[in-house]
XYZ file of C-alpha atoms in Angstrom:
720
model
C 78.775 -39.436 87.154
C 75.577 -37.407 87.568
C 75.435 -35.160 90.597
C 72.036 -33.831 91.647
C 73.435 -30.884 93.505
C 75.536 -27.766 93.217
C 78.555 -28.903 95.212
C 81.826 -27.111 95.850
C 84.619 -29.099 94.259
C 85.958 -30.243 97.623
C 82.522 -31.429 98.671
C 82.047 -33.251 95.394
C 85.280 -35.161 95.826
C 84.518 -35.999 99.435
C 80.884 -37.111 99.059
C 80.770 -38.761 95.662
C 83.791 -41.039 95.751
C 81.716 -44.189 95.960
C 80.199 -43.482 92.543
C 83.279 -41.975 90.971
C 86.104 -43.999 89.395
C 88.584 -41.568 90.956
C 87.796 -43.218 94.309
C 90.424 -45.721 93.238
C 93.654 -43.903 92.246
C 94.398 -46.703 89.790
C 91.366 -45.572 87.754
C 93.344 -42.493 86.728
C 95.070 -44.446 83.992
C 91.973 -45.435 82.046
C 92.329 -44.933 78.339
C 90.078 -43.646 75.633
C 89.650 -45.518 72.370
C 92.965 -45.701 70.563
C 94.973 -46.217 73.732
C 95.568 -42.570 74.615
C 94.458 -40.875 77.801
C 91.272 -38.854 77.280
C 91.950 -35.718 79.333
C 88.514 -34.233 78.645
C 86.723 -37.300 80.050
C 89.099 -37.286 82.996
C 87.859 -33.870 84.108
C 84.253 -34.517 83.132
C 84.140 -37.043 85.944
C 84.042 -34.131 88.399
C 81.964 -31.620 86.443
C 78.614 -30.589 87.966
C 75.632 -29.764 85.744
C 72.902 -27.722 87.482
C 70.410 -27.788 84.610
C 66.996 -29.028 85.764
C 68.109 -29.395 89.382
C 66.883 -27.870 92.656
C 69.150 -25.839 94.925
C 70.708 -27.981 97.649
C 72.953 -27.743 100.661
C 76.513 -29.073 100.478
C 75.195 -32.264 102.076
C 72.540 -32.833 99.443
C 69.211 -31.589 100.799
C 66.940 -29.448 98.593
C 66.513 -25.928 99.989
C 65.595 -22.357 99.192
C 68.369 -19.945 100.129
C 67.369 -16.402 99.205
C 66.018 -15.373 102.631
C 67.565 -15.926 106.044
C 65.531 -17.325 108.943
C 64.395 -14.507 111.293
C 62.468 -14.127 114.517
C 59.569 -12.298 112.883
C 59.494 -10.167 109.752
C 61.725 -7.444 111.258
C 63.504 -9.645 113.804
C 67.062 -10.874 114.211
C 68.495 -13.665 112.094
C 68.646 -16.927 114.018
C 71.849 -18.827 114.670
C 70.064 -22.070 113.874
C 69.751 -21.070 110.199
C 72.114 -23.720 108.848
C 71.329 -22.691 105.263
C 72.473 -19.113 105.913
C 75.526 -20.253 107.887
C 76.692 -22.710 105.231
C 76.203 -20.267 102.350
C 78.089 -17.436 104.064
C 80.803 -19.621 105.505
C 81.550 -21.189 102.152
C 81.628 -17.756 100.523
C 84.013 -16.480 103.214
C 86.427 -19.310 102.394
C 86.202 -19.275 98.581
C 89.626 -17.825 98.013
C 92.925 -19.549 98.570
C 96.104 -17.479 98.950
C 97.186 -16.196 95.586
C 100.596 -17.126 94.283
C 103.385 -14.959 95.703
C 104.609 -14.564 92.120
C 102.824 -15.377 88.862
C 99.490 -14.568 90.537
C 98.011 -13.083 87.369
C 97.534 -15.799 84.778
C 95.407 -17.565 82.190
C 95.452 -21.165 81.052
C 94.189 -23.670 78.514
C 94.101 -27.395 77.799
C 95.703 -28.962 74.789
C 97.550 -31.881 73.293
C 101.217 -32.536 72.645
C 102.182 -34.743 69.697
C 105.647 -36.219 69.383
C 107.182 -35.905 65.930
C 109.161 -39.106 66.326
C 110.683 -41.788 68.486
C 113.265 -39.895 70.538
C 114.429 -42.846 72.626
C 117.938 -42.179 71.321
C 118.083 -39.101 73.584
C 115.606 -39.820 76.404
C 113.690 -42.598 78.108
C 110.730 -40.223 78.564
C 107.640 -42.127 77.452
C 105.808 -39.112 76.005
C 108.651 -38.742 73.480
C 108.909 -42.451 72.748
C 106.910 -42.836 69.537
C 106.011 -40.854 66.433
C 102.481 -39.485 66.714
C 102.170 -40.243 70.426
C 99.812 -37.756 72.047
C 99.902 -36.452 75.606
C 97.337 -34.131 77.235
C 98.727 -30.821 78.457
C 97.649 -27.784 80.425
C 99.504 -24.481 80.040
C 99.346 -21.464 82.322
C 100.682 -18.121 81.102
C 101.265 -15.317 83.586
C 103.003 -12.139 84.584
C 105.403 -12.355 87.535
C 105.229 -9.324 89.828
C 101.578 -8.258 89.777
C 98.738 -9.478 91.932
C 95.707 -11.368 90.559
C 93.877 -8.166 89.689
C 96.751 -6.443 87.895
C 96.833 -5.712 84.165
C 97.974 -8.230 81.578
C 100.104 -5.712 79.684
C 102.369 -4.598 82.527
C 106.008 -4.798 81.477
C 107.254 -8.029 83.003
C 108.790 -11.400 82.459
C 105.941 -13.747 81.503
C 105.471 -17.221 82.915
C 105.052 -20.138 80.492
C 104.341 -23.247 82.570
C 103.416 -26.527 80.859
C 102.004 -29.668 82.486
C 102.333 -32.912 80.507
C 99.921 -35.570 81.794
C 102.159 -38.412 80.614
C 101.410 -42.108 80.991
C 104.322 -42.289 83.436
C 103.368 -39.352 85.628
C 103.078 -35.584 85.441
C 105.980 -33.668 83.917
C 106.137 -29.885 84.297
C 108.307 -27.437 82.372
C 107.936 -24.392 84.610
C 109.486 -21.695 82.478
C 109.194 -18.155 81.166
C 109.045 -16.317 77.859
C 112.644 -15.196 78.445
C 115.470 -17.779 78.470
C 117.338 -16.324 81.448
C 116.558 -15.195 84.985
C 117.624 -12.377 87.296
C 119.578 -14.351 89.882
C 121.932 -17.327 90.014
C 121.223 -18.684 93.493
C 117.702 -19.395 94.780
C 118.578 -17.985 98.197
C 118.366 -14.526 96.594
C 114.829 -15.026 95.311
C 113.078 -13.412 98.310
C 115.342 -10.361 97.897
C 114.490 -10.071 94.199
C 110.738 -10.311 94.767
C 110.746 -8.021 97.799
C 112.522 -5.403 95.692
C 110.096 -5.497 92.749
C 106.885 -5.727 94.791
C 105.061 -2.534 95.855
C 106.623 -0.538 98.661
C 105.474 -1.932 102.010
C 104.557 1.502 103.383
C 102.074 2.634 100.703
C 101.604 -0.469 98.489
C 102.734 1.515 95.418
C 103.354 0.868 92.548
C 101.389 -2.184 91.440
C 102.869 -4.618 88.896
C 105.704 -2.267 88.015
C 109.458 -2.007 88.521
C 109.741 1.737 87.841
C 110.636 2.560 91.438
C 113.633 2.940 93.723
C 113.725 -0.451 95.430
C 113.622 -2.421 92.166
C 116.424 -0.463 90.547
C 118.393 -0.357 93.787
C 118.433 -4.154 93.686
C 119.069 -4.327 89.933
C 122.019 -1.957 90.146
C 123.426 -3.696 93.232
C 123.024 -7.204 91.840
C 124.567 -7.188 88.330
C 123.365 -10.725 87.549
C 119.964 -9.092 86.907
C 121.196 -7.110 83.900
C 120.721 -9.795 81.272
C 117.075 -10.507 82.125
C 116.479 -6.765 82.474
C 117.579 -6.156 78.895
C 115.203 -8.867 77.678
C 112.327 -7.491 79.757
C 112.962 -3.925 78.603
C 112.604 -5.132 74.999
C 109.411 -6.296 73.319
C 109.674 -9.558 75.267
C 108.361 -7.690 78.300
C 105.191 -6.545 76.499
C 104.166 -9.295 74.027
C 101.187 -8.822 71.695
C 99.606 -11.893 73.257
C 100.489 -15.124 74.994
C 100.152 -16.733 71.565
C 102.881 -14.558 70.112
C 105.701 -15.394 72.509
C 108.196 -18.221 72.827
C 108.767 -20.197 75.991
C 111.916 -21.459 77.684
C 112.740 -23.902 80.464
C 115.391 -21.368 81.658
C 117.494 -23.979 83.497
C 119.731 -26.647 82.072
C 118.309 -30.133 82.670
C 119.442 -33.612 81.687
C 117.907 -36.066 79.246
C 118.733 -39.676 80.042
C 118.307 -42.736 77.821
C 117.186 -46.203 78.924
C 120.793 -47.343 79.214
C 121.767 -44.341 81.333
C 123.509 -42.142 78.783
C 122.836 -38.467 79.373
C 123.110 -35.075 77.739
C 122.468 -31.595 79.036
C 119.312 -30.041 77.614
C 117.688 -26.639 77.254
C 113.912 -26.659 76.649
C 112.330 -24.288 74.115
C 108.770 -23.579 72.992
C 108.745 -21.908 69.569
C 105.484 -20.161 68.711
C 103.957 -21.103 65.354
C 102.040 -17.807 65.311
C 105.289 -15.846 65.100
C 106.665 -13.438 67.690
C 104.991 -10.048 68.055
C 105.044 -7.305 70.657
C 103.293 -4.122 71.650
C 104.999 -0.758 72.000
C 105.212 0.773 75.453
C 102.640 3.557 75.161
C 100.214 1.100 73.580
C 100.742 -1.330 76.472
C 100.172 1.431 79.007
C 96.904 2.517 77.418
C 95.778 -1.091 77.132
C 96.359 -1.610 80.854
C 93.693 0.995 81.531
C 91.355 0.239 78.637
C 91.396 -3.576 78.851
C 93.332 -5.087 81.747
C 92.289 -8.567 80.536
C 93.669 -8.147 77.025
C 95.948 -11.204 76.979
C 93.610 -13.637 78.678
C 90.741 -12.473 76.453
C 92.890 -12.942 73.358
C 93.792 -16.514 74.321
C 90.203 -17.400 75.159
C 88.803 -15.884 71.966
C 91.397 -17.542 69.736
C 90.547 -20.989 71.089
C 86.789 -20.391 71.049
C 86.954 -19.234 67.419
C 88.758 -22.395 66.330
C 92.158 -20.721 65.937
C 93.979 -22.947 68.404
C 97.518 -21.636 69.022
C 100.460 -23.997 68.611
C 104.081 -24.206 69.665
C 106.853 -26.587 68.723
C 108.900 -28.168 71.491
C 112.591 -27.950 70.704
C 115.747 -28.792 72.598
C 119.390 -27.824 72.583
C 121.552 -30.810 73.483
C 125.078 -30.552 74.850
C 127.511 -33.233 75.940
C 128.012 -33.216 79.707
C 131.719 -32.457 79.428
C 130.972 -29.287 77.430
C 129.050 -27.532 80.204
C 131.760 -24.861 80.328
C 132.937 -25.016 76.729
C 131.230 -21.857 75.462
C 132.734 -19.157 77.635
C 130.108 -19.429 80.370
C 128.655 -22.089 82.652
C 125.506 -23.887 81.491
C 124.476 -24.218 85.145
C 124.156 -20.420 85.355
C 120.491 -19.479 84.805
C 121.430 -15.907 83.877
C 122.995 -17.176 80.637
C 121.408 -18.565 77.480
C 122.936 -20.910 74.960
C 123.214 -19.227 71.539
C 121.828 -21.342 68.716
C 125.150 -21.099 66.890
C 126.661 -23.318 69.605
C 123.803 -25.823 69.779
C 121.113 -25.759 67.089
C 117.496 -26.394 68.011
C 116.187 -29.909 67.499
C 112.382 -29.945 67.195
C 110.717 -32.871 68.991
C 106.977 -32.234 68.704
C 104.073 -29.833 68.647
C 101.680 -28.572 71.297
C 98.244 -27.183 70.411
C 96.000 -25.486 72.961
C 92.471 -26.304 71.849
C 90.185 -26.137 74.878
C 89.443 -23.400 77.376
C 88.917 -24.227 81.046
C 85.398 -24.967 82.244
C 86.095 -23.252 85.566
C 88.948 -20.807 86.088
C 89.384 -21.450 89.799
C 89.173 -25.237 89.668
C 91.646 -25.482 86.801
C 93.803 -22.408 86.152
C 93.999 -21.227 89.753
C 94.375 -24.606 91.452
C 96.865 -26.189 89.084
C 100.081 -26.628 91.045
C 103.185 -26.578 88.865
C 106.529 -27.711 90.230
C 109.960 -28.110 88.627
C 110.093 -31.248 90.793
C 107.336 -32.872 88.728
C 109.695 -34.954 86.669
C 109.495 -38.254 84.812
C 111.748 -41.114 83.823
C 114.186 -39.963 81.151
C 114.576 -36.441 82.528
C 116.875 -35.410 85.372
C 118.005 -32.293 87.191
C 121.358 -30.540 87.114
C 123.275 -28.780 89.859
C 122.029 -25.334 88.785
C 121.709 -23.612 92.202
C 118.598 -21.690 91.156
C 116.912 -24.896 89.998
C 117.916 -26.704 93.177
C 116.185 -24.054 95.269
C 113.063 -24.040 93.116
C 112.686 -27.775 93.694
C 112.025 -26.969 97.339
C 110.242 -23.648 97.028
C 107.512 -24.662 94.593
C 106.414 -27.594 96.740
C 106.475 -25.436 99.842
C 104.340 -22.693 98.306
C 101.715 -25.225 97.192
C 101.554 -26.583 100.734
C 100.907 -23.036 101.907
C 98.279 -22.263 99.284
C 96.318 -25.479 99.742
C 96.874 -25.891 103.502
C 97.982 -29.477 103.234
C 99.772 -32.114 101.167
C 96.801 -33.429 99.176
C 96.698 -30.745 96.469
C 97.981 -33.348 93.993
C 94.560 -35.040 94.312
C 92.689 -32.051 92.897
C 91.323 -33.044 89.471
C 93.506 -30.598 87.550
C 96.600 -31.939 89.322
C 95.876 -35.665 89.172
C 98.182 -37.705 86.954
C 96.602 -39.990 84.388
C 99.046 -42.767 85.223
C 97.605 -43.789 88.579
C 98.818 -43.089 92.121
C 100.034 -45.854 94.426
C 102.042 -45.029 97.531
C 101.869 -45.035 101.320
C 100.944 -41.366 101.722
C 97.880 -41.124 103.924
C 95.326 -38.785 105.456
C 95.837 -35.025 105.745
C 93.425 -32.216 105.001
C 91.350 -32.762 101.875
C 92.160 -36.459 101.512
C 90.149 -37.707 98.526
C 91.300 -41.300 98.145
C 89.683 -44.243 99.919
C 92.708 -46.473 100.269
C 92.087 -50.207 100.455
C 95.620 -51.048 101.572
C 95.664 -51.181 105.382
C 99.356 -52.100 105.440
C 100.579 -48.712 104.282
C 104.261 -49.175 104.939
C 107.227 -50.751 103.172
C 108.427 -53.469 103.361
C 105.224 -55.425 104.054
C 104.783 -59.189 103.928
C 101.055 -58.809 104.664
C 100.492 -56.772 101.516
C 102.755 -58.982 99.377
C 105.275 -56.200 98.922
C 102.929 -53.796 97.154
C 103.150 -51.136 96.006
C 106.427 -52.506 94.696
C 109.617 -50.515 94.286
C 110.447 -49.375 90.729
C 113.848 -48.402 89.376
C 115.788 -48.170 86.144
C 115.353 -51.852 85.288
C 112.157 -52.772 87.145
C 108.752 -51.187 86.635
C 110.048 -48.375 84.420
C 110.873 -46.305 87.486
C 112.502 -42.909 87.631
C 116.265 -43.075 87.948
C 118.941 -40.510 88.603
C 121.557 -40.218 85.883
C 124.069 -43.031 86.434
C 127.495 -41.749 87.351
C 126.174 -38.345 88.388
C 128.486 -37.085 91.137
C 128.943 -33.998 93.227
C 131.925 -33.423 95.462
C 133.857 -30.587 96.948
C 134.361 -28.588 100.095
C 131.260 -27.094 101.655
C 131.080 -23.368 100.963
C 128.667 -20.463 100.641
C 129.673 -18.978 97.330
C 128.905 -19.229 93.640
C 131.285 -20.840 91.229
C 133.768 -18.491 89.629
C 132.388 -19.709 86.290
C 129.260 -17.622 87.044
C 131.143 -14.317 87.361
C 130.634 -12.724 83.927
C 127.467 -10.616 84.160
C 128.002 -8.378 81.156
C 128.983 -10.313 78.015
C 125.550 -11.805 77.350
C 123.482 -8.638 77.949
C 125.690 -7.002 75.339
C 125.246 -9.995 73.005
C 121.473 -9.647 73.335
C 121.558 -5.881 72.730
C 123.896 -6.205 69.725
C 121.491 -8.686 68.136
C 118.518 -6.310 68.075
C 117.612 -3.949 65.246
C 118.415 -0.256 65.893
C 114.771 0.541 66.649
C 114.503 -2.407 69.045
C 117.642 -1.137 70.747
C 115.944 2.232 71.054
C 112.921 0.546 72.647
C 115.212 -1.021 75.272
C 116.886 2.313 75.999
C 113.553 4.127 76.181
C 112.207 1.513 78.585
C 115.229 1.915 80.865
C 114.830 5.686 80.618
C 111.168 5.435 81.587
C 111.842 3.145 84.526
C 114.848 4.968 85.942
C 113.248 8.406 85.521
C 110.843 7.278 88.264
C 113.752 6.564 90.606
C 114.135 9.378 93.146
C 117.462 8.483 94.756
C 120.389 10.065 92.914
C 122.912 7.431 93.994
C 120.727 4.610 92.708
C 120.548 6.359 89.332
C 124.344 6.632 89.275
C 124.656 2.962 90.225
C 122.395 2.053 87.294
C 124.597 4.019 84.893
C 127.695 2.338 86.280
C 126.269 -1.104 85.606
C 124.928 -0.184 82.151
C 128.349 1.196 81.255
C 129.896 -2.231 81.764
C 127.549 -3.518 79.066
C 127.745 -0.529 76.738
C 129.021 3.010 77.121
C 126.612 4.050 74.374
C 123.632 2.729 76.367
C 124.889 4.420 79.538
C 125.310 7.754 77.747
C 121.867 7.641 76.157
C 120.197 6.860 79.478
C 122.287 9.469 81.327
C 121.011 12.236 79.033
C 117.434 11.697 80.172
C 118.417 11.390 83.833
C 120.333 14.668 83.639
C 123.526 12.978 84.811
C 127.041 12.788 83.453
C 127.792 9.515 81.710
C 130.728 7.466 83.025
C 133.832 6.882 80.951
C 133.845 3.655 78.887
C 134.653 0.445 80.756
C 135.538 -1.844 77.814
C 136.373 -5.014 79.750
C 133.352 -6.867 78.387
C 132.705 -4.917 75.177
C 132.390 -6.960 71.977
C 130.538 -6.871 68.650
C 129.212 -10.437 68.566
C 125.613 -11.124 67.594
C 123.318 -14.134 67.720
C 120.104 -15.125 66.001
C 116.617 -15.686 67.316
C 116.353 -12.844 69.824
C 114.818 -10.097 67.664
C 111.031 -9.890 67.721
C 110.286 -7.387 64.972
C 112.871 -8.416 62.383
C 110.593 -11.040 60.770
C 107.227 -11.510 59.098
C 104.498 -13.515 60.793
C 103.393 -16.894 59.396
C 99.700 -16.194 60.078
C 97.454 -13.197 60.661
C 94.346 -15.170 61.670
C 92.482 -13.623 64.650
C 94.202 -10.239 64.293
C 91.765 -7.405 64.893
C 90.990 -4.757 62.292
C 89.060 -1.628 63.164
C 86.982 -0.212 60.300
C 86.120 3.407 61.038
C 82.795 4.419 59.530
C 79.873 6.792 60.085
C 76.114 6.415 60.307
C 75.732 9.238 57.788
C 75.443 8.497 54.070
C 76.298 5.069 52.696
C 79.547 4.597 54.613
C 78.133 1.690 56.637
C 77.363 -0.201 53.436
C 80.965 0.308 52.327
C 82.197 -0.785 55.771
C 80.063 -3.940 55.607
C 81.585 -4.961 52.272
C 85.063 -4.251 53.598
C 84.387 -6.325 56.710
C 83.143 -9.301 54.723
C 86.235 -9.304 52.536
C 88.679 -9.032 55.438
C 86.966 -11.735 57.487
C 87.401 -14.253 54.675
C 91.035 -14.516 55.733
C 90.324 -15.103 59.417
C 90.608 -11.515 60.601
C 88.326 -10.192 63.334
C 86.754 -6.982 62.058
C 85.022 -4.355 64.186
C 82.995 -1.627 62.462
C 83.059 1.588 64.500
C 80.563 4.463 64.151
C 78.807 7.133 66.221
C 76.129 4.867 67.710
C 75.025 1.244 67.597
C 72.987 0.678 64.462
C 72.616 -2.124 61.942
C 76.174 -3.055 60.914
C 77.904 -1.176 63.765
C 79.898 -3.284 66.251
C 81.298 -0.580 68.500
C 80.823 3.116 69.171
C 83.566 5.705 68.851
C 83.178 6.523 72.538
C 84.071 2.900 73.411
C 86.730 2.402 70.724
C 90.452 2.898 70.982
C 93.454 2.069 68.793
C 94.639 -0.476 71.376
C 91.719 -2.690 70.367
C 92.991 -3.101 66.811
C 96.073 -4.455 65.064
C 95.215 -2.392 61.975
C 92.941 0.595 61.338
C 91.040 1.184 58.087
C 88.864 4.187 57.270
C 85.827 3.204 55.203
C 84.833 5.356 52.267
C 82.556 8.185 53.378
C 83.883 8.234 56.928
C 86.278 11.080 56.202
C 83.532 13.495 57.310
C 84.083 12.598 61.006
C 87.763 13.519 60.838
C 87.530 17.245 60.240
C 85.206 20.222 60.506
C 81.868 19.898 62.252
C 81.835 16.127 61.743
C 84.739 15.756 64.153
C 82.704 17.439 66.908
C 79.829 15.337 68.194
C 78.136 14.750 71.546
C 78.271 11.041 70.686
C 82.030 10.714 71.163
C 84.945 12.584 72.753
C 86.179 15.402 70.564
C 88.465 14.110 67.827
C 88.104 10.437 68.769
C 88.113 9.105 65.148
C 91.297 11.058 64.448
C 92.808 9.852 67.713
C 92.218 6.195 66.778
C 93.830 6.646 63.371
C 96.714 8.733 64.720
C 97.494 6.366 67.578
C 97.338 3.377 65.255
C 99.907 5.060 63.043
C 102.140 6.201 65.929
C 102.171 2.700 67.384
C 103.431 1.198 64.115
C 100.208 -0.488 62.982
C 99.057 -0.811 59.381
C 96.623 2.017 58.587
C 94.548 2.442 55.458
C 91.782 4.385 53.768
C 89.407 3.340 50.994
C 88.590 5.701 48.131
C 87.690 9.219 49.261
C 88.575 8.346 52.853
C 92.196 9.097 52.021
C 91.266 12.631 53.073
C 91.204 11.267 56.617
C 94.876 10.342 56.280
C 95.708 13.881 55.182
C 93.724 15.385 58.052
C 95.912 13.630 60.629
C 99.176 14.186 58.758
C 99.781 10.609 57.539
C 101.566 10.326 54.195
C 99.666 8.066 51.773
C 102.816 6.390 50.508
C 104.472 5.807 53.869
C 105.488 2.333 55.042
C 102.437 0.412 56.216
C 99.993 3.005 54.844
C 97.534 1.864 52.196
C 95.084 3.980 50.188
C 93.035 3.167 47.123
C 90.257 0.847 46.010
C 88.905 -1.761 48.402
C 90.722 -4.750 46.892
C 94.001 -2.882 46.926
C 93.530 -1.792 50.522
C 92.574 -5.273 51.733
C 95.654 -6.787 50.112
C 97.872 -4.094 51.610
C 96.448 -4.403 55.107
C 96.871 -8.167 55.111
C 100.477 -7.878 53.973
C 101.006 -5.148 56.551
C 99.711 -7.320 59.360
C 102.385 -9.885 58.566
C 104.965 -7.170 59.233
C 102.863 -6.198 62.278
C 104.891 -3.149 63.369
C 106.442 -0.680 60.949
C 109.594 0.378 62.742
C 110.362 3.136 60.237
C 107.902 5.336 62.133
C 109.919 5.313 65.352
C 112.727 7.773 66.003
C 116.182 6.660 67.019
C 118.625 8.757 69.023
C 120.534 10.928 66.597
C 117.751 11.219 64.021
C 117.051 14.803 65.087
C 120.683 15.868 65.488
C 121.599 18.960 63.544
C 123.916 18.469 60.582
């Protein structure tokens, strides 16, 4: 469809339906060659190309719109100026309400490929054949911050996936952490009110280091488990590409003949898990608030499409309480030792959005977007989300027709008796929009388990009992799993968790809230409570061993592994415009880029071969730092003092890179730079020598990503 105008998306849908196949909802199911839905072509139907066109009004007339109509050269603007009125009115209404949570996000299109025919566990069509491909859109996000907040704030991160299946849209609306703060959705407003900025001064933004957050956390012990995850590296991932995803809730998978199992959804990153350290994340928030969304965009644009494998944990229905906790409790995760992961397919994100607002902002995820072969459970948090997500989309889009927006439209076709409402895009031919209807021959017909491949609730699913306002007693253990998570981390990762809690609670001003925090931590670990109490200047409580244990599980550590790929990681090569250092830096860059690394040469000013100036550079922009031969002169003496960069900036970049656990290196004579900042040549993750040797070392170091040996652990500085 060719549109000879710059139309807002709503205007395009409303005025061009006669020429657009989307005018008939049944056209949504058209297939590309090979039988699969072509998601790219689906959205191209509503793209607008302005090249070679004149400016127009929203109703299609060519105009000029740079000057308003006035009564004389210095006179008042006239009310009759419809061009002015339309331009300003549309601008005034450009924004829709941002999401109450998950407002800050970034998304991408991709494809999911099933590894096999999984009809033995589910009737879901997108998992019904080996090699079957389904278009997807994924939106990553933080939770607490507003749309303009920083990507690297410490937070749970949203991981929401839309499958455009041939039997309707299916959404896994999850997070990068497998558990959540609360067990009952009725407490969700309380949780979010507590972590949002204070209503009197709107401070702090996108942060939980304040009284109200920790007042709630310490008063509601179900929050502890998610808190421990968020206080670890999971709360500050290196990128969206380097984190796993989880469905959080327990769902059901149902086969064609009605047999069901409980299921936990997992996304396992094929890039490997990696995280920032807290000071690095803080600096990044100020230096580059868009760090994560830029990383995702750049990776896709450079051809390094990130991938995840979809895996499930399957449990027989009768074993929902067989593991010492209740699988319907969203504050608990299912250790892999109890139910190993079964990998079903792979998702690759290979295309960036054409328009952020039309796609990433307007996509409307819902846990209630479900397909045949998948069913809900009685998880009380899930049950509440089924209502809340629909309700919030109605609020954001001011009506029920948000599902008709191009990014939300299913590829399977839409046929029902829903009519009218604000933003109605369909031109329905059926004038008998009610059921049953003799006049319309019974269409659209009713589908069920045996007719029309309809959705069906798990056969035999029952719920009975006395009405009450309480949680099941099987939800009561708040402390065993936080301790399991903490036990399973390396000592340095444990220190990171403790330091994060110290940082957050040191901003709490109320003494009783601090004591409440220690009381709750003590039920998880007396050691954790004591180590936090030291920084708060409070006396630690006596051990409360009711829930203490030494069990561990696998799969929760971030740093205790090497990465499968280092492609797209950023290496800063520190050089100087003096002498032949830039020539050495150029050769170093060429060698490193052969393996897919992104190399930035830094020097005093922009010259041939210089990508960034020292005044603009910072260690947060690099995953590894290498000093090119000849650049040692800017690390000491007069060379370190220049009007072209802040005093000591080259040394600061190298020092911060080292302090934040990154690989650091120096080629040839540049090893003097290492000495000048006090970095031992033979330390872990430090590489010095000839260029080939350094390149090999840096690439091996990037697979480790963070060298934890450089971080102190409580007790390291104790006197003998």
